[in-house]
Amino acid sequence: MTHKGQVGKTGRRVLYQIHHPKITNLARVFLLIPFLFSISVHAQTPLPVRIGLGGEFGSNISQTYIQSFAGDFLCGVFQKGSAPGISVFGMAEIPLPVDNFSFMPSLGYRNLSSAFITKPFNNEFARDIQTSEIFQVFRERNFTTNVQTITLDALLAWRPFSRLHLGAGAGVAYLVHHTFTQTEKILTTNAVYTDNLLSTREVSSGNFAAKNFAATVELGAGYDIALSPSVNISPQIRASFPLTPISSTNGSDYRTWTIGGVVALMYALPTEEKIEKIILPLPEPLPPIATPIAVEPLPMKSILRFTVKAVGITETGEEIPEPIVAIENVKVTDVAPTLNYLFFDDGSADIPNRYHSFSTINDTKSFDPSLLYSLNALGIHYEVLNILGKRMQEKPISNITITGTRSLHSPSDSAAAENISLLRAESTAKYLQNVWSIAPSRIKIKSRALPLQASDDAAATGQAENRRVEITTNTPSLLEPIETHRIERTATPPNIRFVSDIKSNAGIRSQIITIKQSGKLIKTINGLSPDANGELLWDIAEGNVVGSNDSVTWQMDLVDSVGNTASINGNIKIKKDEQNRTRHANDTTAYKSLERFHLLLFDYSSSAEINSASDYIFERIASSITPDSRVTLIGHTDVTGDPNYNEHLSFDRASRASLLLSSRLHKLGHTSPQFNLEARGAKDILFDNSNAEGRFLSRTVRITIERDLK
């Protein structure tokens, strides 16, 4: 085919406009559909009805043989085309009476557009406007279709596993839009069209003749991923094969195949559980019956069995399989150190609220240090200013020195510099003057940077310990330890744990343990209460068990969720020799004495340097030890530092204290009993280590002296 050329007005190579093509033939097509599926090992369960929304993104593959279209002449042939395709749809899955099969209809929108391109052709000539020569021009044509449909698909799905489905079925597409655009491009360099002076132009566009409906074969595979018990997300592979063409013109069929990935969000509708009747044939030798007998399923028989044993629990957590409990009233003497430090917040000279303070001198009249027996050493330390004020009133010739210190690395302390140390000493002195009426002449004020025995100021804990005031005196009795006395009930072992092994298929509704002695209720434990924390533990000393020959009886009662009950009882022996110590045991009669000394002995990370304030305590301990005394020394540290180092440090502290105690006993001419040494390190936290006071009081050796009373 040839076309005449002419010279354009621009002086460039130009071509006449090319006419539109006409459709002439139909080519055969084929397509391979891959399937991708995953294996699920979940057990088969009946499916509920599910509904959902989905979207597909894939590829449209089209094939035809177009040499003429819409009556236009074309030098070139369209054969294969492709383009991305999308679709959105609503779908459902309805279980069928046949196991593992379901019906999956869907309705939605699908885009079946494609783009074709011809091979380059050269049956057109043009004239060079400069040389007037005729030369051959190479071109190609592009044919783009815009096909949009409403589709209705119906698939039969089979689930070889509970989450995997394979489906096949048919679909019908209603064509709501079918247009085309044909463009042509000049491949020859420096050649353009006369009408737009470009190398590309539109040849034709508009609607093309198409059928109203097209039938397809649908295939798919998907895998369910549970987001919740009723919501799944289902990735799928879907493929569509045309049964009928989209268009047939001049004997040429235009068909489109699609393949793509789908993501569907599915919601399972609520279902009602049904109890199926079991149809059983009658056993031989009964005569045959024409119809089967419907047998209601028998209710499951509930099981409620359990065993219980009572074991003793020592202070160290060891179990005693068959405990014999000794109940004793103990005369307890607690000796707690008076820590001569007050600790302050960063950049503050105000006495912290954790220290107990009075408002006026009238409020102090009822203060009695001997009534602090209910407090531990940390609680007693928070009364240190009141203890000091009370003792200074009782000893009018005593004087004290208050030295304020600071941290060099705490941000606010660093900003305030030396001034903050002085303000801390002054605020402490003002409290003693204003509330306890201590004359200013009896209080000397000093300040310095770091304390003389400073903690590690590079660490936050050390900084908190260096922000303090230190109280020294010419009268050592002002800072003597606080000694308190009381009667304390003890039990050996101190706790009983009830260990149970329960077998129930209906669940436990109630678990109660009742503990009695001589018919008198002592304790009730609810094993299912939040306070129990799943453990049945009895603190013996908290009850009113007496040291007598009467054993303690216990009974556990269980009730399951369907009302079945079961009970087990037992007894715990009370140590018989305890009854010989007193005829009538009560809360005011003591069987033995126990003296506890909380020694504040050691400075930061030290076992060698012992504070001079401990001298009084060693004298007091040595005077209390008799040949029949049982003496235990337990070393402790704070929580800072390496645990292994702390354990060794605590043992060194206990050893050091035992040597000093032995030396003091030797000076008094007393024989040292056998000492029991223990190293706890930071394993047993004595006090709250989040503040400086708790850490200081934890750097200690506790000494207990136990002896029987005659």
PDB file of N, CA and C in Angstrom, residues 558-624:
ATOM      1  N   LEU A 558     -14.884 -28.387  99.216  1.00  0.00           N
ATOM      2  CA  LEU A 558     -14.939 -27.986  97.810  1.00  0.00           C
ATOM      3  C   LEU A 558     -16.360 -28.082  97.291  1.00  0.00           C
ATOM      4  N   VAL A 559     -16.729 -27.146  96.417  1.00  0.00           N
ATOM      5  CA  VAL A 559     -17.995 -27.194  95.686  1.00  0.00           C
ATOM      6  C   VAL A 559     -17.678 -26.905  94.230  1.00  0.00           C
ATOM      7  N   ASP A 560     -18.118 -27.817  93.311  1.00  0.00           N
ATOM      8  CA  ASP A 560     -17.864 -27.550  91.896  1.00  0.00           C
ATOM      9  C   ASP A 560     -19.004 -26.751  91.292  1.00  0.00           C
ATOM     10  N   SER A 561     -18.910 -26.442  90.003  1.00  0.00           N
ATOM     11  CA  SER A 561     -19.860 -25.532  89.366  1.00  0.00           C
ATOM     12  C   SER A 561     -21.249 -26.118  89.197  1.00  0.00           C
ATOM     13  N   VAL A 562     -21.382 -27.457  89.336  1.00  0.00           N
ATOM     14  CA  VAL A 562     -22.715 -28.068  89.211  1.00  0.00           C
ATOM     15  C   VAL A 562     -23.269 -28.452  90.573  1.00  0.00           C
ATOM     16  N   GLY A 563     -22.607 -28.064  91.668  1.00  0.00           N
ATOM     17  CA  GLY A 563     -23.141 -28.274  93.002  1.00  0.00           C
ATOM     18  C   GLY A 563     -22.619 -29.481  93.744  1.00  0.00           C
ATOM     19  N   ASN A 564     -21.726 -30.266  93.157  1.00  0.00           N
ATOM     20  CA  ASN A 564     -21.164 -31.409  93.869  1.00  0.00           C
ATOM     21  C   ASN A 564     -20.203 -30.916  94.955  1.00  0.00           C
ATOM     22  N   THR A 565     -20.166 -31.617  96.080  1.00  0.00           N
ATOM     23  CA  THR A 565     -19.322 -31.221  97.207  1.00  0.00           C
ATOM     24  C   THR A 565     -18.392 -32.354  97.600  1.00  0.00           C
ATOM     25  N   ALA A 566     -17.287 -31.990  98.228  1.00  0.00           N
ATOM     26  CA  ALA A 566     -16.327 -32.969  98.751  1.00  0.00           C
ATOM     27  C   ALA A 566     -15.555 -32.311  99.875  1.00  0.00           C
ATOM     28  N   SER A 567     -15.130 -33.109 100.870  1.00  0.00           N
ATOM     29  CA  SER A 567     -14.420 -32.581 102.031  1.00  0.00           C
ATOM     30  C   SER A 567     -13.286 -33.506 102.429  1.00  0.00           C
ATOM     31  N   ILE A 568     -12.221 -32.917 102.977  1.00  0.00           N
ATOM     32  CA  ILE A 568     -11.103 -33.650 103.568  1.00  0.00           C
ATOM     33  C   ILE A 568     -10.688 -32.898 104.824  1.00  0.00           C
ATOM     34  N   ASN A 569     -10.352 -33.636 105.906  1.00  0.00           N
ATOM     35  CA  ASN A 569      -9.900 -32.976 107.123  1.00  0.00           C
ATOM     36  C   ASN A 569      -8.606 -33.600 107.613  1.00  0.00           C
ATOM     37  N   GLY A 570      -7.946 -32.906 108.519  1.00  0.00           N
ATOM     38  CA  GLY A 570      -6.694 -33.375 109.092  1.00  0.00           C
ATOM     39  C   GLY A 570      -6.390 -32.600 110.351  1.00  0.00           C
ATOM     40  N   ASN A 571      -5.207 -32.827 110.943  1.00  0.00           N
ATOM     41  CA  ASN A 571      -4.839 -32.118 112.155  1.00  0.00           C
ATOM     42  C   ASN A 571      -3.356 -31.780 112.133  1.00  0.00           C
ATOM     43  N   ILE A 572      -3.004 -30.770 112.913  1.00  0.00           N
ATOM     44  CA  ILE A 572      -1.619 -30.328 113.067  1.00  0.00           C
ATOM     45  C   ILE A 572      -1.286 -30.402 114.555  1.00  0.00           C
ATOM     46  N   LYS A 573      -0.228 -31.129 114.901  1.00  0.00           N
ATOM     47  CA  LYS A 573       0.136 -31.322 116.299  1.00  0.00           C
ATOM     48  C   LYS A 573       0.815 -30.077 116.866  1.00  0.00           C
ATOM     49  N   ILE A 574       0.496 -29.783 118.130  1.00  0.00           N
ATOM     50  CA  ILE A 574       1.157 -28.714 118.863  1.00  0.00           C
ATOM     51  C   ILE A 574       2.214 -29.342 119.765  1.00  0.00           C
ATOM     52  N   LYS A 575       3.396 -28.763 119.811  1.00  0.00           N
ATOM     53  CA  LYS A 575       4.508 -29.334 120.562  1.00  0.00           C
ATOM     54  C   LYS A 575       4.167 -29.425 122.044  1.00  0.00           C
ATOM     55  N   LYS A 576       4.256 -30.654 122.591  1.00  0.00           N
ATOM     56  CA  LYS A 576       3.752 -30.903 123.933  1.00  0.00           C
ATOM     57  C   LYS A 576       4.583 -30.248 125.014  1.00  0.00           C
ATOM     58  N   ASP A 577       5.897 -30.169 124.850  1.00  0.00           N
ATOM     59  CA  ASP A 577       6.720 -29.668 125.938  1.00  0.00           C
ATOM     60  C   ASP A 577       6.530 -28.180 126.180  1.00  0.00           C
ATOM     61  N   GLU A 578       5.895 -27.481 125.253  1.00  0.00           N
ATOM     62  CA  GLU A 578       5.656 -26.061 125.469  1.00  0.00           C
ATOM     63  C   GLU A 578       4.635 -25.824 126.577  1.00  0.00           C
ATOM     64  N   GLN A 579       3.724 -26.789 126.788  1.00  0.00           N
ATOM     65  CA  GLN A 579       2.686 -26.561 127.787  1.00  0.00           C
ATOM     66  C   GLN A 579       3.248 -26.566 129.206  1.00  0.00           C
ATOM     67  N   ASN A 580       4.435 -27.150 129.382  1.00  0.00           N
ATOM     68  CA  ASN A 580       4.999 -27.233 130.714  1.00  0.00           C
ATOM     69  C   ASN A 580       5.590 -25.905 131.183  1.00  0.00           C
ATOM     70  N   ARG A 581       5.710 -24.952 130.277  1.00  0.00           N
ATOM     71  CA  ARG A 581       6.336 -23.691 130.665  1.00  0.00           C
ATOM     72  C   ARG A 581       5.362 -22.793 131.427  1.00  0.00           C
ATOM     73  N   THR A 582       4.117 -22.939 131.151  1.00  0.00           N
ATOM     74  CA  THR A 582       3.126 -22.133 131.859  1.00  0.00           C
ATOM     75  C   THR A 582       1.827 -22.913 131.941  1.00  0.00           C
ATOM     76  N   ARG A 583       1.110 -22.707 133.006  1.00  0.00           N
ATOM     77  CA  ARG A 583      -0.127 -23.459 133.176  1.00  0.00           C
ATOM     78  C   ARG A 583      -1.229 -22.921 132.279  1.00  0.00           C
ATOM     79  N   HIS A 584      -1.305 -21.620 132.165  1.00  0.00           N
ATOM     80  CA  HIS A 584      -2.326 -20.994 131.322  1.00  0.00           C
ATOM     81  C   HIS A 584      -1.629 -20.007 130.386  1.00  0.00           C
ATOM     82  N   ALA A 585      -1.455 -20.406 129.148  1.00  0.00           N
ATOM     83  CA  ALA A 585      -0.767 -19.529 128.197  1.00  0.00           C
ATOM     84  C   ALA A 585      -1.678 -18.382 127.806  1.00  0.00           C
ATOM     85  N   ASN A 586      -1.140 -17.161 127.752  1.00  0.00           N
ATOM     86  CA  ASN A 586      -1.905 -16.007 127.291  1.00  0.00           C
ATOM     87  C   ASN A 586      -0.943 -14.991 126.698  1.00  0.00           C
ATOM     88  N   ASP A 587      -1.450 -13.855 126.290  1.00  0.00           N
ATOM     89  CA  ASP A 587      -0.635 -12.891 125.561  1.00  0.00           C
ATOM     90  C   ASP A 587       0.350 -12.134 126.439  1.00  0.00           C
ATOM     91  N   THR A 588       0.316 -12.289 127.727  1.00  0.00           N
ATOM     92  CA  THR A 588       1.224 -11.531 128.592  1.00  0.00           C
ATOM     93  C   THR A 588       2.266 -12.402 129.259  1.00  0.00           C
ATOM     94  N   THR A 589       2.216 -13.710 129.032  1.00  0.00           N
ATOM     95  CA  THR A 589       3.183 -14.620 129.629  1.00  0.00           C
ATOM     96  C   THR A 589       4.197 -15.018 128.584  1.00  0.00           C
ATOM     97  N   ALA A 590       5.493 -14.805 128.859  1.00  0.00           N
ATOM     98  CA  ALA A 590       6.529 -15.082 127.877  1.00  0.00           C
ATOM     99  C   ALA A 590       7.200 -16.408 128.183  1.00  0.00           C
ATOM    100  N   TYR A 591       7.502 -17.167 127.140  1.00  0.00           N
ATOM    101  CA  TYR A 591       8.226 -18.427 127.256  1.00  0.00           C
ATOM    102  C   TYR A 591       9.723 -18.220 127.095  1.00  0.00           C
ATOM    103  N   LYS A 592      10.105 -17.265 126.280  1.00  0.00           N
ATOM    104  CA  LYS A 592      11.517 -17.007 126.040  1.00  0.00           C
ATOM    105  C   LYS A 592      11.686 -15.537 125.683  1.00  0.00           C
ATOM    106  N   SER A 593      12.933 -15.082 125.666  1.00  0.00           N
ATOM    107  CA  SER A 593      13.224 -13.695 125.304  1.00  0.00           C
ATOM    108  C   SER A 593      14.012 -13.671 123.999  1.00  0.00           C
ATOM    109  N   LEU A 594      13.773 -12.635 123.256  1.00  0.00           N
ATOM    110  CA  LEU A 594      14.456 -12.459 121.974  1.00  0.00           C
ATOM    111  C   LEU A 594      14.856 -10.998 121.868  1.00  0.00           C
ATOM    112  N   GLU A 595      16.143 -10.743 121.767  1.00  0.00           N
ATOM    113  CA  GLU A 595      16.645  -9.383 121.603  1.00  0.00           C
ATOM    114  C   GLU A 595      17.198  -9.231 120.190  1.00  0.00           C
ATOM    115  N   ARG A 596      16.718  -8.211 119.508  1.00  0.00           N
ATOM    116  CA  ARG A 596      17.167  -7.947 118.140  1.00  0.00           C
ATOM    117  C   ARG A 596      17.905  -6.614 118.127  1.00  0.00           C
ATOM    118  N   PHE A 597      19.115  -6.633 117.606  1.00  0.00           N
ATOM    119  CA  PHE A 597      19.927  -5.420 117.501  1.00  0.00           C
ATOM    120  C   PHE A 597      20.151  -5.123 116.019  1.00  0.00           C
ATOM    121  N   HIS A 598      19.651  -3.978 115.577  1.00  0.00           N
ATOM    122  CA  HIS A 598      19.863  -3.526 114.200  1.00  0.00           C
ATOM    123  C   HIS A 598      21.026  -2.542 114.240  1.00  0.00           C
ATOM    124  N   LEU A 599      22.205  -3.021 113.879  1.00  0.00           N
ATOM    125  CA  LEU A 599      23.393  -2.186 114.015  1.00  0.00           C
ATOM    126  C   LEU A 599      23.655  -1.417 112.725  1.00  0.00           C
ATOM    127  N   LEU A 600      23.722  -0.117 112.833  1.00  0.00           N
ATOM    128  CA  LEU A 600      24.181   0.679 111.699  1.00  0.00           C
ATOM    129  C   LEU A 600      25.697   0.790 111.826  1.00  0.00           C
ATOM    130  N   LEU A 601      26.391  -0.155 111.254  1.00  0.00           N
ATOM    131  CA  LEU A 601      27.814  -0.287 111.509  1.00  0.00           C
ATOM    132  C   LEU A 601      28.694   0.253 110.394  1.00  0.00           C
ATOM    133  N   PHE A 602      28.273   0.121 109.157  1.00  0.00           N
ATOM    134  CA  PHE A 602      29.218   0.204 108.055  1.00  0.00           C
ATOM    135  C   PHE A 602      28.929   1.376 107.135  1.00  0.00           C
ATOM    136  N   ASP A 603      30.026   1.968 106.653  1.00  0.00           N
ATOM    137  CA  ASP A 603      29.905   3.034 105.669  1.00  0.00           C
ATOM    138  C   ASP A 603      29.721   2.428 104.286  1.00  0.00           C
ATOM    139  N   TYR A 604      29.598   3.304 103.298  1.00  0.00           N
ATOM    140  CA  TYR A 604      29.327   2.891 101.921  1.00  0.00           C
ATOM    141  C   TYR A 604      30.397   1.917 101.421  1.00  0.00           C
ATOM    142  N   SER A 605      29.967   0.721 100.976  1.00  0.00           N
ATOM    143  CA  SER A 605      30.814  -0.301 100.363  1.00  0.00           C
ATOM    144  C   SER A 605      31.998  -0.671 101.252  1.00  0.00           C
ATOM    145  N   SER A 606      31.744  -0.777 102.575  1.00  0.00           N
ATOM    146  CA  SER A 606      32.843  -1.031 103.502  1.00  0.00           C
ATOM    147  C   SER A 606      32.453  -2.103 104.496  1.00  0.00           C
ATOM    148  N   SER A 607      33.442  -2.907 104.888  1.00  0.00           N
ATOM    149  CA  SER A 607      33.260  -3.842 105.991  1.00  0.00           C
ATOM    150  C   SER A 607      34.325  -3.630 107.060  1.00  0.00           C
ATOM    151  N   ALA A 608      35.244  -2.711 106.838  1.00  0.00           N
ATOM    152  CA  ALA A 608      36.364  -2.506 107.758  1.00  0.00           C
ATOM    153  C   ALA A 608      36.118  -1.332 108.695  1.00  0.00           C
ATOM    154  N   GLU A 609      35.544  -0.251 108.177  1.00  0.00           N
ATOM    155  CA  GLU A 609      35.353   0.942 108.994  1.00  0.00           C
ATOM    156  C   GLU A 609      34.009   0.866 109.696  1.00  0.00           C
ATOM    157  N   ILE A 610      34.017   0.809 110.997  1.00  0.00           N
ATOM    158  CA  ILE A 610      32.792   0.698 111.783  1.00  0.00           C
ATOM    159  C   ILE A 610      32.567   2.003 112.526  1.00  0.00           C
ATOM    160  N   ASN A 611      31.330   2.507 112.460  1.00  0.00           N
ATOM    161  CA  ASN A 611      31.030   3.795 113.061  1.00  0.00           C
ATOM    162  C   ASN A 611      31.183   3.754 114.575  1.00  0.00           C
ATOM    163  N   SER A 612      31.642   4.861 115.138  1.00  0.00           N
ATOM    164  CA  SER A 612      31.805   4.934 116.588  1.00  0.00           C
ATOM    165  C   SER A 612      30.474   4.838 117.311  1.00  0.00           C
ATOM    166  N   ALA A 613      29.363   5.157 116.630  1.00  0.00           N
ATOM    167  CA  ALA A 613      28.040   5.069 117.256  1.00  0.00           C
ATOM    168  C   ALA A 613      27.687   3.649 117.628  1.00  0.00           C
ATOM    169  N   SER A 614      28.413   2.668 117.099  1.00  0.00           N
ATOM    170  CA  SER A 614      28.117   1.271 117.379  1.00  0.00           C
ATOM    171  C   SER A 614      28.716   0.794 118.696  1.00  0.00           C
ATOM    172  N   ASP A 615      29.582   1.602 119.323  1.00  0.00           N
ATOM    173  CA  ASP A 615      30.228   1.164 120.561  1.00  0.00           C
ATOM    174  C   ASP A 615      29.207   0.844 121.644  1.00  0.00           C
ATOM    175  N   TYR A 616      28.220   1.721 121.787  1.00  0.00           N
ATOM    176  CA  TYR A 616      27.202   1.489 122.811  1.00  0.00           C
ATOM    177  C   TYR A 616      26.464   0.184 122.554  1.00  0.00           C
ATOM    178  N   ILE A 617      26.159  -0.087 121.266  1.00  0.00           N
ATOM    179  CA  ILE A 617      25.395  -1.292 120.937  1.00  0.00           C
ATOM    180  C   ILE A 617      26.192  -2.538 121.301  1.00  0.00           C
ATOM    181  N   PHE A 618      27.507  -2.541 121.033  1.00  0.00           N
ATOM    182  CA  PHE A 618      28.310  -3.711 121.362  1.00  0.00           C
ATOM    183  C   PHE A 618      28.364  -3.941 122.875  1.00  0.00           C
ATOM    184  N   GLU A 619      28.454  -2.860 123.629  1.00  0.00           N
ATOM    185  CA  GLU A 619      28.431  -3.009 125.077  1.00  0.00           C
ATOM    186  C   GLU A 619      27.093  -3.580 125.541  1.00  0.00           C
ATOM    187  N   ARG A 620      26.026  -3.078 124.937  1.00  0.00           N
ATOM    188  CA  ARG A 620      24.676  -3.546 125.312  1.00  0.00           C
ATOM    189  C   ARG A 620      24.509  -5.010 124.940  1.00  0.00           C
ATOM    190  N   ILE A 621      24.996  -5.446 123.772  1.00  0.00           N
ATOM    191  CA  ILE A 621      24.870  -6.836 123.338  1.00  0.00           C
ATOM    192  C   ILE A 621      25.682  -7.746 124.259  1.00  0.00           C
ATOM    193  N   ALA A 622      26.919  -7.353 124.529  1.00  0.00           N
ATOM    194  CA  ALA A 622      27.783  -8.198 125.350  1.00  0.00           C
ATOM    195  C   ALA A 622      27.196  -8.422 126.731  1.00  0.00           C
ATOM    196  N   SER A 623      26.561  -7.413 127.284  1.00  0.00           N
ATOM    197  CA  SER A 623      25.974  -7.552 128.617  1.00  0.00           C
ATOM    198  C   SER A 623      24.741  -8.438 128.616  1.00  0.00           C
ATOM    199  N   SER A 624      24.142  -8.671 127.458  1.00  0.00           N
ATOM    200  CA  SER A 624      22.927  -9.481 127.360  1.00  0.00           C
ATOM    201  C   SER A 624      23.217 -10.956 127.107  1.00  0.00           C
TER     202      SER A 624
END
